[in-house]
Short mmCIF file of C-alpha atoms and ligand atoms in Angstrom, two decimals:
data_model
loop_
_atom_site.label_atom_id
_atom_site.label_comp_id
_atom_site.label_asym_id
_atom_site.label_seq_id
_atom_site.Cartn_x
_atom_site.Cartn_y
_atom_site.Cartn_z
CA MET Z 6 -36.33 0.14 102.41
CA SER Z 7 -37.90 -1.67 99.47
CA GLU Z 8 -36.91 -5.30 99.10
CA HIS Z 9 -35.79 -4.34 95.59
CA LEU Z 10 -33.18 -1.85 96.75
CA THR Z 11 -29.69 -2.88 97.69
CA THR Z 12 -27.08 -0.59 99.20
CA VAL Z 13 -23.66 -0.82 97.59
CA ALA Z 14 -20.80 1.31 98.96
CA GLY Z 15 -23.46 3.52 100.54
CA VAL Z 16 -25.43 3.97 97.31
CA ALA Z 17 -28.98 2.64 96.91
CA VAL Z 18 -29.35 0.61 93.71
CA ASP Z 19 -32.63 -0.78 92.39
CA THR Z 20 -32.24 -4.41 91.39
CA ARG Z 21 -35.22 -4.59 89.05
CA HIS Z 22 -35.54 -4.04 85.31
CA TRP Z 23 -36.42 -0.62 83.93
CA ILE Z 24 -39.11 -1.09 81.31
CA GLY Z 25 -41.35 1.58 79.82
CA GLY Z 26 -40.38 4.06 82.53
CA GLU Z 27 -41.21 1.72 85.39
CA ARG Z 28 -39.43 -0.67 87.67
CA VAL Z 29 -40.41 -4.26 86.91
CA ALA Z 30 -39.53 -7.15 89.20
CA SER Z 31 -38.77 -10.73 88.15
CA ALA Z 32 -40.10 -13.78 89.93
CA ALA Z 33 -36.54 -15.09 90.22
CA THR Z 34 -33.24 -13.39 91.00
CA PHE Z 35 -29.53 -14.05 90.63
CA THR Z 36 -26.84 -13.07 93.11
CA ASP Z 37 -24.31 -10.37 92.27
CA HIS Z 38 -20.95 -10.59 94.05
CA SER Z 39 -18.06 -8.20 94.50
CA PRO Z 40 -14.75 -9.43 93.12
CA ILE Z 41 -12.97 -7.47 95.87
CA ASP Z 42 -13.96 -9.84 98.67
CA GLY Z 43 -16.67 -12.10 97.27
CA SER Z 44 -19.35 -10.33 99.30
CA VAL Z 45 -22.96 -10.34 98.09
CA LEU Z 46 -23.97 -7.02 96.54
CA GLY Z 47 -27.56 -7.83 95.77
CA GLU Z 48 -30.21 -10.14 94.38
CA ILE Z 49 -30.80 -8.98 90.82
CA ALA Z 50 -33.87 -9.50 88.64
CA ARG Z 51 -33.36 -12.64 86.63
CA GLY Z 52 -35.15 -11.69 83.44
CA THR Z 53 -37.35 -14.00 81.43
CA ALA Z 54 -38.07 -14.12 77.72
CA ALA Z 55 -41.44 -12.48 78.46
CA GLU Z 56 -39.74 -9.60 80.28
CA ALA Z 57 -37.25 -9.19 77.43
CA GLY Z 58 -40.22 -9.08 75.06
CA ALA Z 59 -41.92 -6.46 77.23
CA ALA Z 60 -38.79 -4.30 77.05
CA VAL Z 61 -38.72 -4.53 73.24
CA ALA Z 62 -42.45 -3.70 73.15
CA ALA Z 63 -41.83 -0.64 75.33
CA ALA Z 64 -38.99 0.45 73.04
CA LYS Z 65 -41.21 -0.06 70.00
CA ALA Z 66 -44.06 1.97 71.52
CA ALA Z 67 -41.75 4.84 72.42
CA PHE Z 68 -39.99 4.89 69.05
CA PRO Z 69 -42.29 7.02 66.84
CA ALA Z 70 -42.37 9.97 69.24
CA TRP Z 71 -38.64 9.81 69.97
CA ALA Z 72 -37.77 9.51 66.27
CA ALA Z 73 -39.94 12.56 65.58
CA THR Z 74 -38.24 14.59 68.33
CA SER Z 75 -36.02 17.28 66.80
CA ARG Z 76 -32.27 16.74 66.72
CA GLU Z 77 -31.84 19.78 68.96
CA GLU Z 78 -34.20 18.40 71.61
CA ARG Z 79 -32.59 14.95 71.52
CA ALA Z 80 -29.17 16.56 71.90
CA ARG Z 81 -30.44 18.68 74.80
CA LEU Z 82 -31.73 15.59 76.62
CA LEU Z 83 -28.48 13.70 76.07
CA HIS Z 84 -26.55 16.61 77.56
CA ALA Z 85 -28.96 16.49 80.51
CA VAL Z 86 -28.10 12.79 80.94
CA ALA Z 87 -24.39 13.74 80.89
CA ASP Z 88 -25.09 16.38 83.58
CA GLY Z 89 -26.75 13.66 85.67
CA VAL Z 90 -23.78 11.33 85.20
CA GLU Z 91 -21.45 14.12 86.34
CA ARG Z 92 -23.62 14.88 89.37
CA ARG Z 93 -23.57 11.22 90.39
CA LEU Z 94 -20.02 10.52 89.29
CA GLU Z 95 -18.86 9.44 92.74
CA ASP Z 96 -21.87 7.09 93.17
CA LEU Z 97 -21.22 5.53 89.79
CA ALA Z 98 -17.50 5.15 90.49
CA VAL Z 99 -17.86 3.45 93.88
CA VAL Z 100 -20.65 1.14 92.71
CA GLU Z 101 -18.77 0.12 89.57
CA THR Z 102 -15.63 -0.65 91.57
CA ALA Z 103 -17.57 -2.73 94.08
CA ASP Z 104 -19.27 -4.59 91.23
CA ASN Z 105 -16.45 -5.31 88.78
CA GLY Z 106 -13.31 -4.70 90.84
CA ALA Z 107 -11.64 -2.21 88.49
CA LEU Z 108 -9.61 0.59 90.08
CA LEU Z 109 -11.65 3.26 91.86
CA ARG Z 110 -9.22 6.02 90.89
CA SER Z 111 -9.60 5.16 87.22
CA HIS Z 112 -13.40 5.06 87.54
CA ARG Z 113 -13.32 8.49 89.17
CA ARG Z 114 -10.83 10.19 86.89
CA GLY Z 115 -11.08 8.38 83.58
CA VAL Z 116 -14.04 6.09 83.10
CA MET Z 117 -17.02 7.99 84.52
CA PRO Z 118 -15.98 11.33 82.96
CA ARG Z 119 -15.77 9.38 79.68
CA VAL Z 120 -19.32 8.06 80.30
CA ALA Z 121 -20.56 11.65 80.46
CA HIS Z 122 -18.45 12.49 77.41
CA ASN Z 123 -20.07 9.64 75.46
CA PHE Z 124 -23.42 11.46 75.78
CA ARG Z 125 -22.03 14.93 75.07
CA PHE Z 126 -19.97 13.80 72.10
CA PHE Z 127 -22.80 12.02 70.25
CA ALA Z 128 -25.26 14.82 71.10
CA ASP Z 129 -22.91 17.34 69.49
CA TRP Z 130 -22.02 15.06 66.57
CA LEU Z 131 -25.72 14.62 65.80
CA LEU Z 132 -26.08 18.36 65.31
CA LYS Z 133 -23.18 18.39 62.83
CA LEU Z 134 -24.22 15.27 60.94
CA ASP Z 135 -24.42 16.31 57.32
CA HIS Z 136 -23.61 15.28 53.80
CA ALA Z 137 -23.65 18.06 51.24
CA ASP Z 138 -26.39 17.70 48.63
CA PHE Z 139 -25.10 16.85 45.17
CA ASP Z 140 -26.37 17.04 41.66
CA THR Z 141 -27.10 14.36 39.07
CA ARG Z 142 -28.05 15.84 35.69
CA GLY Z 143 -29.93 18.63 37.42
CA HIS Z 144 -31.51 16.35 40.05
CA SER Z 145 -30.53 17.01 43.67
CA ASN Z 146 -29.41 14.15 45.94
CA HIS Z 147 -30.07 14.57 49.65
CA VAL Z 148 -28.63 12.11 52.17
CA SER Z 149 -30.39 11.66 55.51
CA TRP Z 150 -29.73 9.54 58.58
CA ASP Z 151 -33.19 8.27 59.56
CA PRO Z 152 -33.85 6.61 62.94
CA ALA Z 153 -34.01 2.84 62.51
CA GLY Z 154 -36.09 1.61 65.47
CA PRO Z 155 -35.55 -0.33 68.70
CA CYS Z 156 -31.93 -1.36 69.32
CA VAL Z 157 -30.71 -4.19 71.52
CA LEU Z 158 -27.38 -3.39 73.17
CA ILE Z 159 -25.54 -6.19 74.97
CA THR Z 160 -22.41 -5.42 76.96
CA PRO Z 161 -19.69 -7.14 79.02
CA TRP Z 162 -18.41 -6.68 82.57
CA ASN Z 163 -14.87 -5.43 82.05
CA ALA Z 164 -15.88 -1.77 81.55
CA PRO Z 165 -19.62 -1.96 82.13
CA LEU Z 166 -20.99 1.58 82.00
CA MET Z 167 -18.34 2.92 79.64
CA LEU Z 168 -19.04 0.26 77.04
CA ALA Z 169 -22.81 0.44 77.54
CA THR Z 170 -22.99 4.21 77.08
CA TRP Z 171 -20.65 4.13 74.09
CA LYS Z 172 -23.58 2.34 72.42
CA VAL Z 173 -26.56 3.86 74.25
CA ALA Z 174 -25.53 7.46 73.48
CA PRO Z 175 -25.25 7.17 69.67
CA ALA Z 176 -28.30 4.89 69.47
CA LEU Z 177 -30.43 7.46 71.30
CA ALA Z 178 -28.87 10.39 69.43
CA ALA Z 179 -29.82 8.64 66.19
CA GLY Z 180 -33.46 8.73 67.27
CA ASN Z 181 -33.66 5.07 68.20
CA THR Z 182 -35.00 3.53 71.37
CA VAL Z 183 -32.91 1.09 73.37
CA VAL Z 184 -33.04 -2.14 75.32
CA LEU Z 185 -29.78 -2.50 77.24
CA LYS Z 186 -28.73 -5.83 78.73
CA PRO Z 187 -25.72 -5.47 81.01
CA ALA Z 188 -23.54 -8.41 82.00
CA GLU Z 189 -24.61 -10.67 84.82
CA TRP Z 190 -21.31 -10.10 86.69
CA SER Z 191 -21.69 -6.27 86.69
CA PRO Z 192 -25.37 -5.30 86.47
CA LEU Z 193 -25.52 -2.35 88.86
CA THR Z 194 -24.45 0.85 87.09
CA ALA Z 195 -26.92 0.19 84.23
CA SER Z 196 -29.67 0.44 86.82
CA LEU Z 197 -28.29 3.78 88.03
CA LEU Z 198 -28.09 4.97 84.41
CA ALA Z 199 -31.82 4.26 83.96
CA GLU Z 200 -32.50 6.43 86.99
CA ILE Z 201 -30.24 9.24 85.74
CA ALA Z 202 -31.82 9.17 82.28
CA ALA Z 203 -35.35 9.33 83.71
CA GLU Z 204 -34.40 12.26 85.96
CA ALA Z 205 -32.89 14.01 82.94
CA GLY Z 206 -36.31 13.82 81.27
CA LEU Z 207 -35.80 11.01 78.76
CA PRO Z 208 -39.35 9.87 77.90
CA ALA Z 209 -40.57 6.50 79.19
CA GLY Z 210 -39.61 3.56 76.99
CA VAL Z 211 -36.77 5.36 75.19
CA LEU Z 212 -34.15 3.61 77.35
CA ASN Z 213 -34.99 0.24 78.89
CA VAL Z 214 -32.73 -1.98 80.97
CA VAL Z 215 -33.29 -5.72 81.26
CA GLN Z 216 -31.29 -7.64 83.80
CA GLY Z 217 -30.60 -11.33 83.62
CA LEU Z 218 -28.50 -14.09 82.15
CA GLY Z 219 -27.53 -13.90 78.51
CA SER Z 220 -28.09 -17.61 78.13
CA GLU Z 221 -31.68 -17.19 79.30
CA ILE Z 222 -32.88 -13.94 77.72
CA GLY Z 223 -30.36 -13.36 74.93
CA ASP Z 224 -32.28 -15.14 72.20
CA ALA Z 225 -35.56 -13.43 73.08
CA LEU Z 226 -33.79 -10.11 72.45
CA THR Z 227 -31.62 -10.93 69.46
CA SER Z 228 -34.21 -12.90 67.47
CA HIS Z 229 -37.02 -10.42 68.11
CA PRO Z 230 -38.61 -9.28 64.81
CA ASP Z 231 -39.19 -5.72 66.11
CA VAL Z 232 -35.51 -5.13 66.84
CA ARG Z 233 -33.80 -3.08 64.12
CA ARG Z 234 -30.17 -3.09 65.33
CA ILE Z 235 -28.07 -5.23 67.65
CA SER Z 236 -24.79 -3.94 68.99
CA PHE Z 237 -22.78 -6.40 71.03
CA THR Z 238 -19.48 -6.22 72.89
CA GLY Z 239 -18.21 -9.50 74.24
CA SER Z 240 -16.64 -12.80 73.30
CA VAL Z 241 -16.38 -14.51 69.92
CA PRO Z 242 -18.49 -17.59 70.82
CA THR Z 243 -21.37 -15.42 72.07
CA ALA Z 244 -21.05 -13.23 68.96
CA LYS Z 245 -21.44 -16.26 66.69
CA HIS Z 246 -24.51 -17.32 68.61
CA ILE Z 247 -26.02 -13.83 68.37
CA ALA Z 248 -25.24 -13.57 64.65
CA ALA Z 249 -27.09 -16.83 64.03
CA SER Z 250 -30.02 -15.67 66.14
CA ALA Z 251 -30.16 -12.28 64.37
CA ALA Z 252 -30.04 -13.98 60.99
CA ALA Z 253 -33.70 -15.02 61.38
CA ASN Z 254 -34.71 -11.39 60.75
CA LEU Z 255 -31.52 -10.21 59.00
CA THR Z 256 -31.13 -7.74 61.86
CA PRO Z 257 -28.00 -5.61 61.27
CA LEU Z 258 -25.24 -6.27 63.79
CA SER Z 259 -22.24 -4.46 65.16
CA LEU Z 260 -19.84 -6.80 66.94
CA GLU Z 261 -16.93 -5.66 69.12
CA LEU Z 262 -15.07 -8.76 70.20
CA GLY Z 263 -11.91 -10.10 71.70
CA GLY Z 264 -8.30 -9.66 70.79
CA LYS Z 265 -4.77 -10.99 71.07
CA SER Z 266 -3.06 -7.78 70.17
CA PRO Z 267 0.70 -7.44 69.71
CA LEU Z 268 3.16 -4.89 71.06
CA LEU Z 269 6.11 -4.74 68.64
CA VAL Z 270 9.29 -3.45 70.23
CA PHE Z 271 12.06 -2.62 67.76
CA ALA Z 272 15.70 -2.28 68.80
CA ASP Z 273 15.60 1.41 67.87
CA ALA Z 274 12.73 2.12 70.32
CA ASP Z 275 12.98 4.19 73.48
CA LEU Z 276 13.26 1.11 75.67
CA ASP Z 277 11.92 2.72 78.84
CA LEU Z 278 8.86 3.89 76.95
CA ALA Z 279 8.42 0.40 75.47
CA VAL Z 280 8.67 -1.16 78.93
CA ASP Z 281 6.09 1.30 80.30
CA LEU Z 282 3.75 0.39 77.44
CA ALA Z 283 4.26 -3.31 78.14
CA VAL Z 284 3.58 -3.05 81.87
CA GLU Z 285 0.48 -0.97 81.11
CA GLN Z 286 -1.01 -4.11 79.56
CA TYR Z 287 -1.75 -5.39 83.08
CA ASP Z 288 -4.31 -2.59 83.51
CA ASN Z 289 -7.72 -3.71 84.76
CA ALA Z 290 -6.03 -6.98 85.74
CA GLY Z 291 -5.58 -7.73 82.05
CA GLN Z 292 -9.32 -7.60 81.39
CA VAL Z 293 -9.06 -5.19 78.48
CA CYS Z 294 -10.11 -6.21 74.97
CA LEU Z 295 -7.44 -3.95 73.43
CA ALA Z 296 -4.61 -5.22 75.64
CA ALA Z 297 -1.39 -5.94 73.79
CA THR Z 298 -0.86 -9.30 75.41
CA ARG Z 299 1.77 -10.52 72.94
CA LEU Z 300 5.07 -8.76 73.43
CA LEU Z 301 7.16 -9.13 70.27
CA VAL Z 302 10.68 -7.87 70.92
CA GLU Z 303 13.63 -7.59 68.54
CA GLU Z 304 16.23 -10.20 69.49
CA SER Z 305 19.10 -7.77 70.06
CA VAL Z 306 17.25 -5.94 72.88
CA ALA Z 307 15.14 -8.79 74.27
CA GLU Z 308 17.34 -9.49 77.27
CA GLU Z 309 17.62 -5.85 78.29
CA PHE Z 310 13.88 -5.30 77.68
CA THR Z 311 12.99 -8.30 79.85
CA ARG Z 312 15.28 -7.14 82.65
CA ARG Z 313 13.71 -3.68 82.74
CA PHE Z 314 10.20 -5.12 82.37
CA VAL Z 315 10.65 -7.38 85.40
CA GLU Z 316 11.98 -4.45 87.42
CA LYS Z 317 9.08 -2.23 86.47
CA ALA Z 318 6.39 -4.90 86.94
CA ALA Z 319 7.72 -5.60 90.46
CA LEU Z 320 6.66 -2.05 91.40
CA LEU Z 321 3.00 -2.82 90.65
CA LYS Z 322 1.01 -3.00 93.85
CA GLN Z 323 -1.70 -5.63 93.71
CA GLY Z 324 -4.65 -5.40 96.04
CA ASP Z 325 -7.86 -3.61 96.92
CA PRO Z 326 -8.97 -1.52 93.91
CA ARG Z 327 -10.32 1.17 96.26
CA ASP Z 328 -6.80 1.91 97.48
CA GLU Z 329 -5.16 4.83 95.61
CA ALA Z 330 -1.80 3.05 95.47
CA THR Z 331 -3.15 -0.12 93.88
CA GLY Z 332 -2.12 -0.74 90.30
CA LEU Z 333 -3.67 -4.16 89.84
CA GLY Z 334 -7.01 -5.27 91.27
CA PRO Z 335 -8.87 -8.57 91.40
CA ASN Z 336 -10.24 -10.57 88.49
CA ILE Z 337 -13.96 -10.49 87.97
CA HIS Z 338 -15.13 -13.94 89.09
CA PRO Z 339 -13.83 -17.27 90.43
CA ARG Z 340 -14.72 -18.82 87.05
CA GLN Z 341 -12.57 -16.25 85.23
CA LEU Z 342 -9.70 -16.94 87.61
CA GLU Z 343 -9.98 -20.67 86.87
CA LYS Z 344 -9.93 -19.92 83.18
CA ILE Z 345 -6.83 -17.71 83.45
CA ASP Z 346 -4.96 -20.26 85.53
CA GLY Z 347 -5.97 -23.04 83.14
CA PHE Z 348 -4.35 -21.17 80.23
CA VAL Z 349 -1.16 -20.56 82.21
CA GLN Z 350 -0.81 -24.10 83.54
CA ARG Z 351 -1.38 -25.62 80.10
CA ALA Z 352 1.21 -23.25 78.62
CA VAL Z 353 3.76 -24.18 81.30
CA ALA Z 354 3.03 -27.88 80.75
CA ALA Z 355 3.74 -27.27 77.05
CA GLY Z 356 7.17 -25.79 77.86
CA ALA Z 357 6.56 -22.11 78.61
CA ARG Z 358 8.62 -20.44 81.32
CA ALA Z 359 7.04 -17.99 83.77
CA VAL Z 360 9.53 -15.12 84.07
CA ILE Z 361 7.20 -13.56 86.64
CA GLY Z 362 3.92 -14.79 88.15
CA GLY Z 363 2.30 -17.92 86.80
CA HIS Z 364 0.08 -18.50 89.82
CA ARG Z 365 -2.94 -17.31 91.77
CA ARG Z 366 -2.79 -15.24 94.90
CA ASP Z 367 -5.13 -15.23 97.88
CA GLY Z 368 -8.66 -14.15 97.10
CA GLN Z 369 -9.64 -13.36 93.55
CA TYR Z 370 -6.22 -12.17 92.42
CA TYR Z 371 -3.83 -13.48 89.79
CA ALA Z 372 -0.15 -12.61 89.92
CA PRO Z 373 0.93 -10.54 86.90
CA THR Z 374 2.52 -13.08 84.61
CA LEU Z 375 5.04 -13.03 81.77
CA LEU Z 376 5.59 -16.23 79.80
CA THR Z 377 8.50 -16.88 77.44
CA ASP Z 378 9.43 -19.96 75.37
CA VAL Z 379 6.01 -20.05 73.75
CA ALA Z 380 5.36 -21.39 70.27
CA GLN Z 381 3.51 -19.23 67.74
CA ASP Z 382 0.87 -21.90 67.16
CA SER Z 383 0.34 -22.63 70.87
CA GLU Z 384 -2.90 -21.92 72.71
CA ILE Z 385 -1.32 -19.24 74.92
CA VAL Z 386 -0.23 -17.25 71.85
CA GLN Z 387 -3.40 -17.78 69.83
CA GLU Z 388 -6.23 -17.52 72.38
CA GLU Z 389 -7.42 -14.54 74.44
CA VAL Z 390 -6.78 -15.13 78.18
CA PHE Z 391 -8.46 -11.96 79.52
CA GLY Z 392 -6.29 -11.81 82.60
CA PRO Z 393 -2.88 -10.37 83.61
CA VAL Z 394 -0.94 -12.74 81.39
CA LEU Z 395 1.53 -11.63 78.71
CA THR Z 396 3.74 -13.66 76.42
CA LEU Z 397 7.12 -12.59 75.08
CA GLN Z 398 8.51 -13.72 71.73
CA THR Z 399 11.48 -12.40 69.82
CA PHE Z 400 11.93 -11.52 66.16
CA GLY Z 401 14.90 -10.91 63.89
CA GLY Z 402 13.61 -8.17 61.58
CA GLU Z 403 10.64 -6.20 60.37
CA ASP Z 404 9.17 -8.89 58.13
CA GLU Z 405 9.20 -11.48 60.87
CA ALA Z 406 7.73 -8.96 63.35
CA VAL Z 407 4.80 -8.24 61.03
CA ARG Z 408 4.28 -11.91 60.26
CA LEU Z 409 4.08 -12.85 63.95
CA ALA Z 410 1.92 -9.80 64.75
CA ASN Z 411 -0.67 -10.73 62.12
CA ASP Z 412 -0.62 -14.47 62.76
CA THR Z 413 -3.71 -14.93 64.94
CA ARG Z 414 -7.39 -14.98 64.04
CA PHE Z 415 -7.86 -11.59 65.75
CA GLY Z 416 -7.27 -8.03 64.58
CA LEU Z 417 -8.41 -5.60 67.25
CA ALA Z 418 -5.35 -3.45 67.97
CA ALA Z 419 -1.58 -3.30 67.65
CA THR Z 420 1.09 -1.15 69.25
CA VAL Z 421 4.47 -0.35 67.74
CA ALA Z 422 7.45 0.99 69.67
CA THR Z 423 10.15 2.37 67.39
CA GLY Z 424 12.36 5.43 67.15
CA ASP Z 425 12.19 5.50 63.35
CA PRO Z 426 9.18 7.22 61.72
CA GLU Z 427 9.88 5.53 58.37
CA ARG Z 428 9.79 2.13 60.01
CA ALA Z 429 6.59 3.09 61.85
CA ARG Z 430 4.98 4.00 58.52
CA ARG Z 431 6.07 0.75 56.84
CA VAL Z 432 5.09 -1.51 59.73
CA THR Z 433 1.72 0.08 60.54
CA GLY Z 434 0.84 -0.19 56.85
CA HIS Z 435 1.08 -3.97 57.08
CA LEU Z 436 -0.64 -4.59 60.42
CA VAL Z 437 -4.16 -6.04 60.45
CA ALA Z 438 -5.94 -4.18 63.26
CA GLY Z 439 -8.79 -1.76 63.85
CA THR Z 440 -6.57 0.53 65.92
CA VAL Z 441 -2.78 0.93 65.73
CA TRP Z 442 -0.80 2.95 68.25
CA VAL Z 443 2.76 4.12 67.69
CA ASN Z 444 4.79 4.77 70.85
CA CYS Z 445 1.56 5.11 72.85
CA PHE Z 446 -1.38 3.02 74.03
CA PHE Z 447 -5.09 3.53 74.73
CA VAL Z 448 -5.32 7.04 73.30
CA ARG Z 449 -8.97 7.02 72.22
CA ASP Z 450 -10.97 9.69 70.40
CA LEU Z 451 -14.69 9.24 69.74
CA ARG Z 452 -14.23 10.78 66.28
CA ALA Z 453 -12.17 7.78 65.23
CA PRO Z 454 -13.56 4.53 63.82
CA PHE Z 455 -13.43 1.79 66.44
CA GLY Z 456 -13.77 -1.95 65.93
CA GLY Z 457 -11.88 -5.05 64.99
CA SER Z 458 -10.86 -6.98 61.92
CA ARG Z 459 -11.20 -10.74 61.44
CA HIS Z 460 -12.60 -12.41 64.59
CA SER Z 461 -12.22 -9.19 66.58
CA GLY Z 462 -15.43 -7.85 65.18
CA VAL Z 463 -17.78 -6.80 62.45
CA GLY Z 464 -18.25 -3.13 61.61
CA ARG Z 465 -16.95 0.09 63.10
CA GLU Z 466 -18.53 2.56 65.52
CA GLY Z 467 -17.42 6.09 66.47
CA GLY Z 468 -18.21 9.50 64.97
CA THR Z 469 -20.27 9.26 61.80
CA TRP Z 470 -19.67 5.49 61.64
CA SER Z 471 -21.92 5.13 64.70
CA PHE Z 472 -24.71 7.00 62.97
CA ASP Z 473 -24.16 4.99 59.78
CA PHE Z 474 -24.77 1.85 61.81
CA TYR Z 475 -27.65 3.02 64.01
CA CYS Z 476 -29.55 4.81 61.21
CA ASP Z 477 -31.35 3.88 58.05
CA LEU Z 478 -29.40 5.95 55.56
CA LYS Z 479 -31.55 7.37 52.83
CA ASN Z 480 -30.77 9.18 49.59
CA THR Z 481 -33.62 11.32 48.24
CA VAL Z 482 -33.33 12.30 44.56
CA THR Z 483 -35.47 15.24 43.46
CA SER Z 484 -36.10 16.25 39.87
CA PRO Z 485 -36.14 19.91 38.88
CA LYS Z 486 -39.29 19.16 36.87
CA GLY Z 487 -42.90 18.53 37.82
CA TRP Z 488 -43.46 21.27 40.39
CA LYS Z 489 -46.82 23.02 40.45
CA ASP Z 490 -46.77 26.70 41.21
CA HIS Z 491 -47.60 27.10 44.91
CA GLY Z 492 -46.79 30.82 44.87
P1 NAP T 1 -19.57 -12.74 76.87
O1 NAP T 1 -19.56 -13.91 77.74
O2 NAP T 1 -19.65 -12.92 75.41
O3 NAP T 1 -20.75 -11.81 77.39
C1 NAP T 1 -21.01 -10.54 76.88
C2 NAP T 1 -22.49 -10.21 77.05
O4 NAP T 1 -23.26 -11.12 76.26
C3 NAP T 1 -22.99 -10.36 78.48
O5 NAP T 1 -23.95 -9.37 78.74
C4 NAP T 1 -23.63 -11.74 78.42
O6 NAP T 1 -24.61 -11.94 79.41
C5 NAP T 1 -24.26 -11.70 77.06
N1 NAP T 1 -24.65 -13.01 76.54
C6 NAP T 1 -24.21 -14.24 76.91
N2 NAP T 1 -24.84 -15.20 76.20
C7 NAP T 1 -25.70 -14.56 75.36
C8 NAP T 1 -26.62 -15.00 74.39
N3 NAP T 1 -26.79 -16.29 74.11
N4 NAP T 1 -27.34 -14.09 73.71
C9 NAP T 1 -27.18 -12.77 73.97
N5 NAP T 1 -26.33 -12.30 74.89
C10 NAP T 1 -25.58 -13.18 75.58
O7 NAP T 1 -18.27 -11.87 77.10
P2 NAP T 1 -17.64 -11.44 78.48
O8 NAP T 1 -16.84 -12.57 79.02
O9 NAP T 1 -18.67 -10.81 79.34
O10 NAP T 1 -16.68 -10.27 78.01
C11 NAP T 1 -15.35 -10.46 77.70
C12 NAP T 1 -15.14 -10.45 76.20
O11 NAP T 1 -15.54 -9.18 75.68
C13 NAP T 1 -13.69 -10.59 75.83
O12 NAP T 1 -13.58 -11.44 74.73
C14 NAP T 1 -13.29 -9.18 75.45
O13 NAP T 1 -12.20 -9.10 74.56
C15 NAP T 1 -14.54 -8.68 74.82
N6 NAP T 1 -14.54 -7.22 74.79
C16 NAP T 1 -14.45 -6.59 73.59
C17 NAP T 1 -14.42 -5.20 73.53
C18 NAP T 1 -14.32 -4.48 72.23
O14 NAP T 1 -14.63 -3.30 72.20
N7 NAP T 1 -13.89 -5.11 71.16
C19 NAP T 1 -14.51 -4.46 74.71
C20 NAP T 1 -14.60 -5.14 75.92
C21 NAP T 1 -14.63 -6.52 75.94
P3 NAP T 1 -24.19 -12.70 80.78
O15 NAP T 1 -23.23 -11.80 81.45
O16 NAP T 1 -25.47 -12.84 81.51
O17 NAP T 1 -23.59 -14.02 80.39
MG1 MG T 2 -20.44 -8.10 90.31
#
């Protein structure tokens, strides 16, 4: 077996970059670990600025032909990629679970089918993309979505292939070429995607994957003058760095960032439903950007809500994410675990009370935690933990609920539990968030705009909004006069 192949959960994964339709090795490597047991999964190419530049050059070289490919042919190829994802669904699921520790059953049944859907959806949307021509004093206006050029797509580890393909698919559908940089803590499924795309017939250079450390190759990608779009999902500090780097060339950016989303539980809510929604916030060990980590509960039901929440959370089985019965897996990395525990211990030192959890468990696991007695302006209420840590605060009425909900620098999502549709309408109207759910959570449709307000992001993707971002929109105005007779 090649020294560049590693076997993960029985699946061979190439550890090199994928540039211009070829595997490219780096002189150096970094080690990828499994959060399940800390085992070494492989030595991954540790990209350099020169390799990042080579990937952009490959994307630039492949762009004219890909941009000139008909919409129908691009859509056909994206469906072929989706077919490949579906054929290798089990491989992708087991490798992703080994690499980032998220539940295998959710990779099998939810995440990887969604990866295929990302390609199908944007392929189909491309074919429907249209804006009716309109008339200005007899002149026709025609709007077109023109391919923009090479795109740099940078993604995090919490939902690696899902978040990568949610960008890759529309970027390719738009007629752009792509350089994808996956996260250092979960690099493997991007390598499999390169393989699947090549087998599906995607021309060389249309999709490139560069592995490595963001701190080492990020700038070479984001400040590159040939890059026409940057789409990033990750943390606020990295986003600020990337925005500054992109500013050198005024490269348009889409930023999908962190959150500190609220779940508002009103006294008139179906309390069992509200409790289910609250416990669901421990999904993926709390490593979900959209997670409603701030439980805001109306005073009159707070005690009863807490009692039922504790009961329900006690049923969560924490352990190996490959086990069907597991509800809560490990956290991604020892550094992340340190970070989570740091937040909790500082909160407790500041007077918070851990109703459940508040400590680490053996291995890379953190006990699901609920903290009460937290001040609105405290770190634990204001900062994203990105672990299984929720806070609970109470409110007296609607105005206070909305004020607390909106009082962070984030605005990614919000969830409202109420039995009163009029209240739902009033409250949702006042919430600052890219997505608001009423009596539900995590219902996502690719036709909807997705993104965050304030520090949760810049711009929206999804449906036509994705094409608006990834394309150079053009309006062509044609006069009725001046035509020569070509009859
Ligand atoms: P991160 O540290 O910001 O990293 C995200 C990506 O950026 C990784 O690929 C990282 O590479 C790369 N990167 C790091 N430094 C860079 C630089 N100087 N230039 C270019 N790229 C650089 O975020 P994370 O900890 O992986 O992800 C968690 C965050 O993502 C949370 O805040 C979460 O809320 C957010 N998130 C948001 C959404 C959303 O849709 N809004 C979805 C999921 C997650 P390395 O891995 O090599 O450092
Ligand atoms: Mg890993």
